[in-house]
Amino acid sequence: MTMREKIEEAAARYPDQRSAIMPALRIAQTEHGHLPGPVLEEVANILGVERIWVYELATFYTLFHTEPVGMFHLQLCDNVSCMLCRSEDLLRHLEEVLGIKKGETTPDRLFTLSTVECLGACEMAPVMQVGDDYHGDLDIARIDALLDRLRTEARQPTGADLALAAPPGDYRHV
Amino acid sequence: MFEPILLKNVDVPGGHLLSTYEAGGGYQALVKVLREYTPDEVVELVKRSNLRGRGGAGFLTGMKWSFVPKQSSKPKYLCCNADEGEPGTFKDRILMERDPHQLIEGLAVSAYAIGAKTAYVYIRGEYVTAIRRLEQAIAEAHAKGYLGSRILGSDFNFTVHIHCGAGAYICGEETAMLESLEGRRAQPRLKPPFPAVAGLYASPTVINNVETLACVPHIVVRGSDWFRDIGPEKSPGPKLYCVSGQVRKPGLYELPMGIPLRELVDHAGGPPPGRRIKAVIPGGVSAPVIPEHGLDVGMDFDSLAAAGSMLGSAGVIVIDNSTCMVKVATRIIEFFHHESCGKCTPCREGLNWVVKILRRIEAGDGAPGDLEQLDMLCKGIFGNTFCALGDGAAMGLRAALKHFREEFVAHIEERRCPLH
């Protein structure tokens, strides 16, 4: 299905097209990796809604990215339960081994590192979301093993330059 | 011996599949109400059970349903609040991932009771596995005739749609959730009108939490007396408690409503070796913290309210004696500050000031008068906001300042954290 068809199918679930903006943005982000201006305009056109309505949602909700993120978005929870289980040690380690601060992307565009509010998985704190998956009960050894796995996975498609291997439409999940 | 009901299937392999749910008696409640009960009788049954909403506010579910006008020219909607953003809380995720049909049956029975033909499950976007499992379960239920047109040969038509959130805690507030569902920024609405009268698309709407809806089929099958006989009379039933933090066996526990908090922490193995409990947050970070000497309180709506805290989402966070309470309080307020939707000034601006002061104190740069300033800011926020987000922040901070004031004072006087 094309992006338009997916959005139209989602929109059929609502009596008002405005309700379909969030599902449409989710579909568009999966297709394009992030939500730059032209993609937001396209969503507005498909749904036939005001462009400002689309912009205001894309900038309000934290899961929508108007700027590009790396191939793997590491979202470490640092809310209370994870904090009590020493998530800050993991953040320090991630910053050190990746050579970036939280909020930044590695120069090879492989990893973006963020801290996020509660992921709703406090029973396996400290926890991190990468793509669609949750990784819990983390410690430094598990973080290192995970990073190794992700790097291996990133090399697998062609072994070519990552900027070529991961075009904007190729939003990889773990 | 208490028998887990809501979590019966969660550890069963394939517990998310229709075949597993049916094998355990699933969808018999839907069959029963469609054959034997009028919608009003279902509402009465739930009223008699004294089921109180499991999302946080604890409002009586049957009473909420009865506020929906009987005659309405507009369609009625049922919304499931599956946004679950309260730190410390993960019960709804596990219910949806591991036993989604329990929720779907609860939705169908509840929709029948209030006269809704459409339900939207507003689920937080991070819960990808739960979303997929729920989508799969909805498709299975449709194929088997538990959803769709003329369900099980009756005149009842009902469809469930999933609406994914996108990372905003405020969506758990029911009117903000409706705004979000209508495609707007999630900001709370002024009440009245209440959603039961003018909710989604200005139509009569009931909003219930996942756990609340999951209780409904069991009340139908086992009866309201069974439900009311578990735990305290005014807030009865089986309850899911999420236990996390500095505890040996964090996890989801199903126990009777009203179990003493100390006993619950014991179920979860108590604090790590060599440590002792310092405090417990009983109901997600909105709930005022309880110091160790207060742990004999019953885990139910009324007992916790009487003890100056609240059951909230039953997200129990255990804090041991190695932890600085100033740090905990700062992180909690940082959360509320980050998640403030910005609609009203006391919350938007007040929490900004509170965060700045707390960070300063934590960093060893506190000043005389800071604590009085925090007291004053709490007073300015509490009760003066559109929704409960500001109240939750103020209540949490007030409790930390009340029970652990000496730690705040020590930070200011010693210009460092005495623990680290």
XYZ file of C-alpha atoms in Angstrom:
594
model
C 0.000 0.000 0.000
C 1.173 3.531 -0.636
C 1.400 6.041 2.187
C -1.731 7.746 0.834
C -3.673 4.473 0.891
C -2.530 3.685 4.420
C -3.566 7.130 5.625
C -6.932 6.932 3.883
C -7.567 3.538 5.440
C -6.743 4.927 8.906
C -8.923 7.988 8.332
C -11.954 5.805 7.618
C -12.034 4.913 11.328
C -13.150 8.409 12.313
C -16.194 10.565 11.565
C -13.903 13.624 11.441
C -10.739 13.754 9.304
C -8.967 15.878 11.898
C -8.880 12.825 14.197
C -6.810 11.029 11.583
C -3.897 13.463 11.788
C -2.087 11.544 14.557
C -2.412 8.147 12.853
C -1.371 9.784 9.581
C 1.726 11.296 11.174
C 2.625 7.918 12.606
C 2.331 6.341 9.158
C 4.305 9.177 7.530
C 7.091 8.937 10.103
C 7.407 5.191 9.557
C 7.675 5.855 5.803
C 10.089 8.787 5.923
C 12.004 8.337 9.188
C 11.072 11.815 10.357
C 8.569 14.545 9.552
C 10.085 17.443 7.580
C 7.873 20.258 6.305
C 7.043 18.731 2.900
C 5.868 15.506 4.576
C 3.616 17.489 6.928
C 2.178 19.325 3.912
C 1.542 16.023 2.170
C -0.308 14.672 5.213
C -2.472 17.810 5.290
C -3.228 17.454 1.589
C -4.154 13.781 1.831
C -6.539 14.430 4.721
C -7.810 17.742 3.360
C -7.200 19.523 6.657
C -5.522 22.797 7.606
C -1.736 22.619 7.457
C -1.416 24.331 10.845
C -3.416 21.536 12.465
C -0.812 19.037 11.261
C 2.118 21.228 12.303
C 0.742 21.799 15.779
C 0.457 18.080 16.472
C 3.850 17.227 14.983
C 5.476 19.681 17.377
C 3.433 18.892 20.502
C 3.886 15.139 20.821
C 7.350 13.833 21.686
C 7.204 10.703 19.516
C 7.006 12.783 16.351
C 10.377 13.970 15.037
C 10.570 16.955 12.755
C 14.372 16.542 12.651
C 16.179 13.390 11.488
C 17.208 10.792 14.036
C 19.874 8.117 13.701
C 19.265 4.652 12.337
C 18.846 3.458 15.931
C 17.161 5.801 18.378
C 18.273 4.873 21.903
C 15.631 6.150 24.305
C 16.769 5.595 27.866
C 14.158 6.064 30.585
C 15.420 8.099 33.530
C 12.198 8.545 35.456
C 11.992 7.617 39.136
C 11.948 3.789 39.013
C 14.757 3.685 36.451
C 16.658 6.402 38.306
C 16.468 4.322 41.502
C 17.988 1.459 39.504
C 20.896 3.675 38.395
C 19.902 4.688 34.887
C 22.230 7.689 35.199
C 25.239 5.360 35.204
C 23.979 3.897 31.944
C 23.511 7.343 30.429
C 27.066 8.300 31.362
C 28.344 5.077 29.819
C 26.338 5.542 26.610
C 27.593 9.115 26.271
C 31.149 7.904 26.758
C 31.109 4.959 24.350
C 29.120 6.771 21.667
C 31.073 10.007 22.068
C 27.925 12.130 22.093
C 25.742 13.861 24.653
C 22.044 13.060 25.100
C 19.992 14.682 22.385
C 22.760 14.175 19.823
C 23.348 11.805 16.930
C 26.636 10.068 16.183
C 28.495 11.459 13.126
C 27.880 8.193 11.227
C 24.134 8.737 11.838
C 23.908 5.311 13.439
C 22.732 6.268 16.933
C 20.647 9.060 18.413
C 20.695 9.135 22.216
C 17.762 10.503 24.227
C 16.410 10.273 27.717
C 12.655 9.880 27.962
C 9.938 10.021 30.552
C 8.476 6.800 31.941
C 8.229 3.976 29.359
C 5.682 2.106 31.480
C 7.976 -0.863 32.031
C 9.203 -0.112 35.554
C 9.234 -3.798 36.500
C 12.294 -4.214 34.264
C 14.039 -0.972 35.209
C 16.384 0.378 34.028
C 14.826 0.188 30.593
C 15.536 1.589 27.147
C 13.462 1.610 23.979
C 15.241 1.064 20.663
C 12.927 1.259 17.670
C 9.871 -0.793 18.591
C 11.546 -2.885 21.264
C 12.032 -2.505 24.988
C 15.280 -3.662 26.576
C 15.036 -4.079 30.344
C 17.105 -5.025 33.391
C 19.977 -3.189 31.736
C 23.495 -2.930 33.025
C 26.677 -1.786 31.326
C 27.498 -5.261 29.963
C 24.031 -5.610 28.429
C 24.246 -2.125 26.930
C 27.586 -2.987 25.321
C 26.228 -6.263 23.930
C 23.202 -4.440 22.541
C 25.332 -1.777 20.849
C 27.510 -4.498 19.285
C 24.411 -6.245 17.965
C 23.009 -3.060 16.496
C 26.326 -2.206 14.818
C 26.456 -5.694 13.304
C 22.894 -5.358 12.113
C 23.663 -2.012 10.526
C 26.586 -3.507 8.582
C 24.565 -6.395 7.233
C 22.551 -4.896 4.319
C 25.387 -3.908 1.987
C 28.371 -3.078 4.099
C 28.342 0.203 2.219
C 28.367 3.708 3.576
C 25.613 4.065 6.159
C 24.373 7.310 4.721
C 23.622 5.341 1.552
C 22.434 2.235 3.360
C 19.902 4.196 5.372
C 18.026 6.615 3.149
C 15.324 8.716 4.784
C 12.630 6.114 4.098
C 14.549 3.309 5.768
C 13.664 3.739 9.436
C 15.246 0.687 10.974
C 13.975 -1.100 14.036
C 15.806 -3.587 16.196
C -6.753 -18.019 49.575
C -7.001 -15.216 47.052
C -7.280 -16.412 43.470
C -5.840 -14.131 40.750
C -8.477 -13.342 38.162
C -7.197 -10.480 36.043
C -3.745 -12.021 35.636
C -5.012 -15.576 35.141
C -3.696 -15.780 31.580
C -0.644 -13.538 31.646
C 1.883 -16.294 32.272
C 0.142 -18.838 30.054
C 1.967 -19.426 26.749
C -0.228 -17.943 24.009
C -2.291 -16.113 26.620
C -2.934 -13.370 24.082
C -4.731 -15.712 21.676
C -8.486 -16.116 21.374
C -8.230 -19.903 21.769
C -6.550 -19.516 25.177
C -9.054 -16.938 26.321
C -12.025 -19.058 25.238
C -10.566 -22.177 26.859
C -10.586 -20.329 30.187
C -14.245 -19.343 29.839
C -13.612 -16.177 27.866
C -16.484 -14.358 26.134
C -19.063 -16.136 28.325
C -19.850 -12.780 29.935
C -20.679 -11.314 26.526
C -22.874 -14.323 25.685
C -24.611 -13.961 29.050
C -25.410 -10.260 28.824
C -26.628 -10.491 25.246
C -28.956 -13.391 26.127
C -30.085 -12.536 29.624
C -29.549 -8.865 30.502
C -30.903 -5.555 29.331
C -28.326 -2.749 29.154
C -29.830 -1.192 32.287
C -29.425 -4.482 34.137
C -25.712 -4.544 33.263
C -25.339 -1.003 34.599
C -27.134 -2.036 37.801
C -24.924 -5.111 38.168
C -21.771 -3.007 37.922
C -23.250 -0.424 40.298
C -23.973 -3.142 42.862
C -20.388 -4.410 42.583
C -19.032 -1.042 43.791
C -16.356 -1.215 41.083
C -14.303 1.983 41.231
C -12.255 3.178 38.276
C -8.710 1.809 38.265
C -7.162 4.693 36.328
C -6.514 6.871 39.350
C -9.560 8.884 40.333
C -11.514 5.939 41.738
C -14.939 7.117 40.587
C -17.738 4.539 40.753
C -17.909 2.915 37.317
C -21.616 2.014 37.327
C -22.511 5.539 38.390
C -20.356 6.987 35.605
C -22.184 4.798 33.093
C -25.561 5.867 34.455
C -24.774 9.530 33.665
C -24.971 8.773 29.932
C -28.327 10.093 28.689
C -30.717 7.292 27.755
C -32.009 9.149 24.737
C -29.490 10.872 22.526
C -29.704 12.020 18.933
C -25.936 11.642 18.765
C -23.992 8.374 18.772
C -22.531 7.299 22.099
C -18.862 6.462 22.422
C -16.784 4.312 24.711
C -13.129 5.292 25.121
C -10.567 3.091 26.778
C -7.830 4.988 28.520
C -4.730 2.940 27.744
C -2.323 5.862 27.800
C -0.633 4.738 31.038
C 1.942 7.465 31.492
C 2.072 7.676 35.274
C 5.634 6.831 36.318
C 5.683 3.609 38.312
C 2.735 2.122 36.427
C 2.782 -0.717 33.903
C -0.286 -2.853 34.650
C -2.285 -1.952 31.548
C 0.646 -2.732 29.258
C 0.860 -6.253 30.638
C -2.911 -6.786 30.407
C -2.923 -5.688 26.752
C 0.191 -7.596 25.749
C -0.687 -10.836 27.443
C -4.484 -11.024 27.645
C -5.992 -8.544 25.176
C -9.261 -10.469 24.769
C -10.104 -9.800 28.424
C -10.075 -6.091 27.564
C -12.027 -6.589 24.334
C -14.737 -8.535 26.149
C -14.836 -5.806 28.806
C -15.226 -3.216 26.079
C -18.039 -5.147 24.400
C -20.012 -5.689 27.618
C -19.511 -2.063 28.678
C -20.513 -0.726 25.259
C -23.664 -2.837 25.371
C -24.483 -1.363 28.780
C -24.137 2.271 27.723
C -25.472 1.891 24.181
C -22.216 2.594 22.300
C -21.515 1.121 18.888
C -17.955 2.376 18.627
C -15.021 2.296 21.010
C -11.602 3.859 20.678
C -8.725 2.427 22.658
C -6.318 5.327 23.216
C -3.033 3.522 23.734
C 0.337 5.129 24.238
C 2.470 4.952 21.107
C 5.492 3.426 22.850
C 3.550 0.227 23.562
C 4.223 -1.342 20.173
C 3.848 -4.946 21.321
C 0.586 -4.172 23.093
C -0.705 -2.366 20.002
C 0.122 -5.339 17.756
C -1.384 -7.870 20.148
C -4.545 -5.802 20.501
C -4.856 -5.398 16.723
C -4.477 -9.138 16.310
C -7.039 -9.815 19.045
C -9.562 -7.397 17.528
C -9.209 -9.189 14.171
C -9.697 -12.573 15.877
C -12.762 -11.325 17.766
C -14.268 -9.955 14.543
C -13.687 -13.235 12.726
C -15.394 -15.140 15.544
C -18.386 -12.787 15.718
C -17.598 -11.216 19.110
C -17.234 -7.853 17.380
C -18.927 -6.452 14.284
C -22.551 -6.537 13.186
C -25.270 -8.541 14.946
C -22.889 -9.912 17.519
C -23.663 -13.541 18.416
C -26.974 -13.255 16.583
C -28.208 -10.299 18.648
C -29.090 -6.772 17.547
C -25.884 -5.464 19.093
C -23.345 -3.948 16.684
C -19.967 -2.886 18.015
C -16.547 -2.007 16.624
C -13.262 -1.301 18.398
C -10.608 0.989 16.923
C -7.100 1.608 18.221
C -5.840 5.187 18.411
C -2.144 5.522 19.163
C -0.898 8.342 21.334
C 2.423 9.990 20.619
C 4.120 10.684 23.916
C 2.214 13.097 26.117
C 1.379 12.237 29.739
C -1.488 14.718 29.741
C -3.431 12.410 27.389
C -4.227 10.289 30.443
C -6.457 13.125 31.657
C -9.787 12.203 30.183
C -10.763 15.479 28.554
C -7.236 15.970 27.169
C -7.544 12.479 25.743
C -10.725 13.514 23.943
C -8.986 16.585 22.536
C -6.174 14.354 21.309
C -8.641 11.904 19.760
C -10.243 14.798 17.923
C -6.863 15.673 16.432
C -5.863 18.562 18.656
C -3.058 19.174 21.099
C -3.897 17.293 24.271
C -5.043 19.986 26.659
C -7.741 19.484 29.270
C -11.218 20.885 28.784
C -13.153 22.881 31.312
C -15.826 20.767 33.010
C -18.843 20.837 32.892
C -19.984 19.627 30.480
C -18.718 16.238 31.559
C -17.841 13.654 28.905
C -20.878 11.503 29.756
C -23.017 14.308 28.338
C -20.711 15.979 25.804
C -17.480 14.079 25.226
C -15.958 12.821 21.978
C -17.310 14.862 19.046
C -19.623 16.493 21.625
C -21.424 13.156 21.979
C -22.119 11.193 25.179
C -18.881 9.378 26.044
C -17.671 7.049 28.748
C -13.937 6.829 29.435
C -12.679 3.855 31.427
C -9.215 2.546 32.225
C -7.980 -0.815 30.860
C -8.016 -2.523 34.262
C -11.521 -1.230 35.004
C -12.853 -2.675 31.755
C -10.998 -5.950 32.386
C -12.926 -6.349 35.674
C -16.331 -6.114 33.964
C -16.594 -9.620 32.394
C -15.680 -11.224 35.719
C -18.395 -9.257 37.524
C -20.908 -10.533 34.955
C -19.821 -14.162 35.253
C -19.177 -14.321 39.005
C -21.680 -11.752 40.197
C -21.477 -8.427 41.978
C -21.484 -10.103 45.422
C -18.294 -11.996 44.569
C -16.616 -8.743 43.622
C -17.912 -6.807 46.609
C -16.761 -9.527 49.013
C -13.107 -8.907 48.101
C -11.454 -6.150 50.135
C -13.143 -3.111 51.688
C -16.852 -2.553 51.073
C -16.422 0.880 49.516
C -13.532 0.038 47.221
C -13.667 -3.697 46.638
C -12.346 -6.173 44.123
C -9.121 -7.708 42.928
C -6.434 -5.103 42.298
C -3.296 -4.930 40.216
C -0.328 -3.414 42.017
C 2.781 -2.439 40.074
C 5.824 -2.681 42.325
C 9.132 -1.210 41.216
C 12.157 0.682 42.468
C 14.526 -0.580 45.150
C 12.875 -3.898 45.816
C 14.074 -7.452 45.254
C 11.194 -8.736 43.112
C 9.703 -5.883 41.105
C 6.636 -6.925 39.145
C 2.877 -6.894 38.763
C 0.958 -8.364 41.689
C -2.748 -9.147 41.830
C -3.997 -9.060 45.402
C -7.176 -7.927 47.149
C -7.894 -4.246 47.333
C -6.963 -2.983 50.791
C -3.897 -5.166 51.388
C -1.497 -3.351 53.763
C 1.268 -1.566 51.890
C 3.909 -3.225 54.090
C 2.581 -6.664 53.163
C 2.624 -5.732 49.483
C 6.268 -4.680 49.696
C 7.001 -7.995 51.453
C 5.342 -9.846 48.541
C 7.830 -8.064 46.309
C 10.735 -9.324 48.405
C 11.406 -6.195 50.433
C 14.441 -3.943 49.939
C 17.784 -5.141 48.532
C 20.144 -6.988 50.929
C 21.665 -4.716 53.565
C 19.225 -1.890 52.934
C 16.050 -0.813 54.684
C 12.960 0.879 53.340
C 12.988 4.629 53.658
C 9.746 5.536 51.905
C 7.187 4.292 49.399
C 5.233 6.134 46.732
C 1.973 4.137 46.682
C 0.178 5.244 43.518
C 2.492 6.618 40.866
C 4.484 9.814 41.253
C 1.317 11.926 41.684
C 0.674 10.136 44.973
C 2.264 11.704 48.061
C 5.173 9.684 49.415
C 4.679 7.687 52.622
C 7.600 7.340 55.075
C 8.478 3.883 56.387
C 6.517 4.254 59.619
C 3.301 4.742 57.636
C 3.463 1.493 55.653
C 0.710 -0.265 57.590
C -1.919 1.621 55.591
C -4.406 -0.357 53.473
C -3.944 -0.127 49.723
C -7.387 1.153 48.791
C -8.834 4.497 47.774
C -10.237 5.528 51.159
C -7.494 4.245 53.481
C -4.748 5.949 51.482
C -6.733 9.184 51.238
C -7.186 9.128 55.021
C -3.413 8.661 55.368
C -2.759 11.733 53.241
C -1.842 9.930 50.041
C -3.770 8.171 47.286
C -4.080 4.857 45.486
C -3.872 6.537 42.082
C -2.723 4.020 39.517
C -1.295 1.696 42.202
C 2.189 2.272 40.847
C 4.136 1.436 44.005
C 7.703 2.754 43.991
C 9.929 1.535 46.814
C 12.772 3.780 47.979
C 15.519 2.496 50.264
C 17.843 4.282 52.681
C 20.619 4.721 50.099
C 18.517 7.257 48.207
C 18.356 11.025 48.580
C 14.775 12.268 48.819
C 15.726 15.664 47.393
C 16.871 13.875 44.267
C 13.620 11.883 44.081
C 11.494 15.003 44.586
C 13.484 16.891 41.960
C 13.070 14.124 39.398
C 9.329 13.943 40.067
C 8.877 17.676 39.585
C 11.073 17.606 36.468
C 8.633 15.071 35.075
C 5.556 17.209 35.761
C 7.326 20.297 34.448
C 8.236 18.475 31.221
C 4.718 17.126 30.789
C 2.773 20.265 31.624
C 0.648 20.947 28.553
C 1.078 24.684 29.029
C -2.610 25.546 29.068
C -2.795 27.180 32.485
C -0.353 29.495 34.190
C -0.016 28.026 37.713
C 1.177 24.698 36.316
C 3.210 26.000 33.362
C 5.011 28.802 35.205
C 4.827 27.536 38.775
C 6.497 24.217 38.028
C 9.223 26.014 36.115
C 10.142 27.917 39.266
C 9.851 24.837 41.451
C 12.229 22.882 39.203
C 14.806 25.674 39.225
C 14.793 25.889 43.018
C 14.944 22.131 43.524
C 17.815 21.697 41.075
C 19.676 24.446 42.864
C 19.150 22.827 46.266
C 20.173 19.418 44.948
C 23.339 20.880 43.435
C 24.334 22.344 46.817
C 23.420 25.864 45.878
C 20.294 26.288 47.976
C 19.528 29.525 49.797
C 17.789 30.364 53.073
C 14.118 30.859 52.320
C 14.051 28.323 49.449
C 11.828 25.898 51.319
C 9.353 28.625 52.250
C 9.365 29.650 48.590
C 8.577 26.054 47.594
C 5.748 25.926 50.151
C 4.324 29.112 48.671
C 4.598 27.833 45.095
C 2.798 24.604 46.037
C 0.012 26.706 47.522
C -0.215 28.718 44.319
C -0.411 25.636 42.103
C -2.633 23.296 44.142
C -6.320 23.679 43.339
C -5.683 26.405 40.797
C -5.210 24.386 37.623
C -7.530 23.028 34.926
C -6.616 19.439 35.603
C -4.943 17.281 38.227
C -1.410 17.494 36.783
C -0.536 20.566 38.817
C -2.237 19.116 41.879
C -0.258 15.887 41.544
C 3.011 17.796 41.393
C 2.163 20.001 44.350
C 0.928 17.086 46.472
C 4.063 15.061 45.762
C 6.375 17.909 46.672
C 4.404 18.872 49.771
C 4.668 15.320 51.099
C 8.431 15.197 50.459
C 8.872 18.554 52.205
C 6.721 17.426 55.124
C 8.236 13.994 55.760
C 11.848 14.628 54.714
C 12.293 18.330 55.426
C 15.511 17.699 57.343
C 17.111 16.343 54.143
C 16.242 19.529 52.259
C 17.546 21.638 55.148
C 20.775 19.600 55.268
C 21.326 20.157 51.534
C 20.951 23.896 51.968
C 23.053 24.167 55.143
C 25.842 21.784 54.127
C 25.733 22.931 50.474
C 25.931 19.307 49.317
C 24.029 16.047 49.465
C 24.746 14.493 52.872
C 24.281 11.007 51.376
C 26.693 11.288 48.452
